Short mmCIF file of C-alpha atoms in Angstrom, two decimals:
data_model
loop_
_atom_site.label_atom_id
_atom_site.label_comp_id
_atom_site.label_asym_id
_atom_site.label_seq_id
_atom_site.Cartn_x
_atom_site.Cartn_y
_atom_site.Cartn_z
CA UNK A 1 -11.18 1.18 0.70
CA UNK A 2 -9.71 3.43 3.47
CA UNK A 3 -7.68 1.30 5.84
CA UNK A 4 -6.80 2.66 9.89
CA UNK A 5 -3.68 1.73 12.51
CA UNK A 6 -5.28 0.57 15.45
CA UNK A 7 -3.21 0.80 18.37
CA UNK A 8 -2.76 -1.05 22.02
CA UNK A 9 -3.76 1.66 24.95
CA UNK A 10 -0.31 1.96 25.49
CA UNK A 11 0.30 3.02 21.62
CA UNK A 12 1.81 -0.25 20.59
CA UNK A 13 0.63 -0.84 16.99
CA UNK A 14 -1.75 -3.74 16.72
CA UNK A 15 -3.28 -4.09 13.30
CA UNK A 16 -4.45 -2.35 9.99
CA UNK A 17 -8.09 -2.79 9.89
CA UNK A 18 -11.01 -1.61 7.44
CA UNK A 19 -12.05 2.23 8.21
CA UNK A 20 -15.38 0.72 8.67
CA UNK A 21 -13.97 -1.49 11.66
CA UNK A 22 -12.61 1.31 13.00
CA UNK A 23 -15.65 3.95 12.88
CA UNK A 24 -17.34 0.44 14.70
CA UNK A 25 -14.89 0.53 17.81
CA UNK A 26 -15.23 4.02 18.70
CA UNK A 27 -19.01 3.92 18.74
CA UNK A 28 -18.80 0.84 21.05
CA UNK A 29 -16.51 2.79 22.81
CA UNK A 30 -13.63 0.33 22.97
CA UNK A 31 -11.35 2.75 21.28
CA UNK A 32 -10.74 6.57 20.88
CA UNK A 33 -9.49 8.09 17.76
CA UNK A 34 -6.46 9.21 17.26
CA UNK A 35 -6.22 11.07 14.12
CA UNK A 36 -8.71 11.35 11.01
CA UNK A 37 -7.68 11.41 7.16
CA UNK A 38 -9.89 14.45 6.50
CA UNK A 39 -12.89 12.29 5.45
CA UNK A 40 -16.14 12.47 6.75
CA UNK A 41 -18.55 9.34 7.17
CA UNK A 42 -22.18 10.01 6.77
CA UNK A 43 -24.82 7.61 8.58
CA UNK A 44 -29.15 9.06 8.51
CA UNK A 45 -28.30 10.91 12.06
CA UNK A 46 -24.55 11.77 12.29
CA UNK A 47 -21.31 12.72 10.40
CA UNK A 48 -18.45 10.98 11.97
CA UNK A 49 -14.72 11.64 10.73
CA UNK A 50 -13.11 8.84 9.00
CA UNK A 51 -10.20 7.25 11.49
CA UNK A 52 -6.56 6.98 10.24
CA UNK A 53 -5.36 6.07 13.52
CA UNK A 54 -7.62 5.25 16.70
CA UNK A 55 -6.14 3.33 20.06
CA UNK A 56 -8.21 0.77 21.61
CA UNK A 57 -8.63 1.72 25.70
CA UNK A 58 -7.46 -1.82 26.76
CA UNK A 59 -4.57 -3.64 26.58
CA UNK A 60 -4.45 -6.52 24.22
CA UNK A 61 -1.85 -8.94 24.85
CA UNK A 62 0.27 -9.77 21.76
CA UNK A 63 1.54 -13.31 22.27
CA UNK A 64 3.80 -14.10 19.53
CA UNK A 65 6.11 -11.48 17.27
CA UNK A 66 4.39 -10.51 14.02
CA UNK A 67 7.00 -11.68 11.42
CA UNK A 68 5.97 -9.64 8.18
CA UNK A 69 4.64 -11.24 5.39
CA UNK A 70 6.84 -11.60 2.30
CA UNK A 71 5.13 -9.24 -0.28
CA UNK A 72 6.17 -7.38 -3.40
CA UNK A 73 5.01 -4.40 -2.03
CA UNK A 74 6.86 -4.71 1.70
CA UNK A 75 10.04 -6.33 -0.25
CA UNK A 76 10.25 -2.92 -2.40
CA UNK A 77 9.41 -0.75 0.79
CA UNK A 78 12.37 -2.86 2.91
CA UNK A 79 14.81 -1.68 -0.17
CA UNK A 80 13.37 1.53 -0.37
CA UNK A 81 12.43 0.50 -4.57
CA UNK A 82 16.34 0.60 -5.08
CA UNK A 83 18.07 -2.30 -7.42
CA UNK A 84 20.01 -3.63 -4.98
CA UNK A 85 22.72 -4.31 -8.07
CA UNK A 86 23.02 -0.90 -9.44
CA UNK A 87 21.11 1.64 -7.08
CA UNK A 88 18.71 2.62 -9.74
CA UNK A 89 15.21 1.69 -9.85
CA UNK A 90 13.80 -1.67 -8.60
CA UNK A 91 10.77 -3.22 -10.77
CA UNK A 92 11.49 -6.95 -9.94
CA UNK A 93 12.51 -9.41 -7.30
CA UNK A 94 16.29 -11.21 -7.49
CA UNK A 95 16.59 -14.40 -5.60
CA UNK A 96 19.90 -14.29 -5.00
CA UNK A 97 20.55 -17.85 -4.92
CA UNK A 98 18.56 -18.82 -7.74
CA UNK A 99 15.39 -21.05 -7.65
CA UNK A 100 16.26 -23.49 -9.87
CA UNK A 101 20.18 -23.59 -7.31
CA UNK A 102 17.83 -24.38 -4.34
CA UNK A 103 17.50 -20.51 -3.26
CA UNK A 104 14.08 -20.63 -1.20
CA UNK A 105 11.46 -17.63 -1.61
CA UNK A 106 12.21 -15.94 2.11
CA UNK A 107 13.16 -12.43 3.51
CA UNK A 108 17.12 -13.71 3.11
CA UNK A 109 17.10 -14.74 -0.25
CA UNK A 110 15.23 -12.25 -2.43
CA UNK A 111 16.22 -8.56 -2.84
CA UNK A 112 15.20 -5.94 -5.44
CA UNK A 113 16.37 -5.61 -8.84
CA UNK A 114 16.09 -2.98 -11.85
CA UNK A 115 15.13 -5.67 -15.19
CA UNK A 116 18.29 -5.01 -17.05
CA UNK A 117 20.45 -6.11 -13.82
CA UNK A 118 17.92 -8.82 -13.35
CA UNK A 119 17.87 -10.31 -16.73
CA UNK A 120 22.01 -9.73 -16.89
CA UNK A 121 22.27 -11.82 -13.37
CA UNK A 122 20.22 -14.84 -15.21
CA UNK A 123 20.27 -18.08 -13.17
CA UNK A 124 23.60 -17.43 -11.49
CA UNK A 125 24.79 -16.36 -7.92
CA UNK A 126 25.72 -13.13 -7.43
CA UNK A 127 29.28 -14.21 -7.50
CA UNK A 128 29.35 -15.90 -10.43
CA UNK A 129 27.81 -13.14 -12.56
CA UNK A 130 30.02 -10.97 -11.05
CA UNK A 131 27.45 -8.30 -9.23
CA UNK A 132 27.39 -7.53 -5.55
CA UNK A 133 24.45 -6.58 -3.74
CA UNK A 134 24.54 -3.21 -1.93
CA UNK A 135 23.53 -4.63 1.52
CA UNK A 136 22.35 -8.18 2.41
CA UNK A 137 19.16 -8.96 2.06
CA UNK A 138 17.34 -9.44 5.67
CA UNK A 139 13.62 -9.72 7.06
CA UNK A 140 12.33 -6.62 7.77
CA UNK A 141 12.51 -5.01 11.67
CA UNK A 142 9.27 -6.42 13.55
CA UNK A 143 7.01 -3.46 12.84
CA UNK A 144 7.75 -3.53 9.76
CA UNK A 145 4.66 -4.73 8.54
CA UNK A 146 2.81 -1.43 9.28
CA UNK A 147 4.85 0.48 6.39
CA UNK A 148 3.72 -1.78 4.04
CA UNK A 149 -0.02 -2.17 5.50
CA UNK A 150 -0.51 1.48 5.68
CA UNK A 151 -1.25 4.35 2.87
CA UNK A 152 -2.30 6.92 4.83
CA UNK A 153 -1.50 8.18 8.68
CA UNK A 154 -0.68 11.38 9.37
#
């Protein structure tokens, strides 16, 4: 399913919402697209370009700070899918303070790992197995969330 950013009127992202969604705002004229992903979207009387991007014509007042959600997908994207161990590929999560020590499953505790530096860490801190990470592990900036939301915007 094709997913679109929809921004604040002053071009603040807001959300990733359901193409569908999207196609539904600018015909209520609430928002105006932005950009298209090439797509078309066929209804019995019309053709209408599929939105990537489309920014709502009102202000919407965000009240809190989106933290991002912890994810596989937005953990890899915040360590660009480098084992944060060895530099080579990333296919698994490292809590760096094991689970079984107490480590919790949060932003500051789990970083990226290849499987051989994975399985040679084992249930041991980083110090005790004798591998540093490359950079300590951190919660994503606030926007964040948008790289791992979004496939597609030009």
């Amino acid at each position: 399913m094709r997913s679109a950013l929809v921004l604040n009127a002053t071009y603040e992202p807001l959300s990733v919402v359901p193409a569908f969604r999207a196609v539904c705002l600018v015909l209520a004229d609430k928002a105006d697209l932005i950009a298209d992903d090439g797509h078309l979207l066929h209804s019995e009387r019309m053709a209408i370009p599929s939105p990537s991007v489309v920014r709502l014509r009102y202000v919407v007042k965000v009240p809190y700070a989106r933290r991002t959600a912890m994810s596989r997908r937005a953990l890899f994207a915040r360590d660009n899918y480098s084992c944060q161990y060895c530099g080579g590929f990333a296919d698994s999560l490292d809590h760096v303070v094991p689970r079984s020590r107490g480590g919790q499953h949060t932003w500051e505790n789990v970083a990226a790992a290849c499987r051989p530096c994975n399985l040679r860490k084992r249930d041991r801190t980083p110090a005790e197995a004798n591998m540093w990470l490359a950079r300590p592990p951190r919660a994503p900036r606030e926007q964040a969330w948008i790289t791992a939301a979004v496939t597609l915007v030009p």
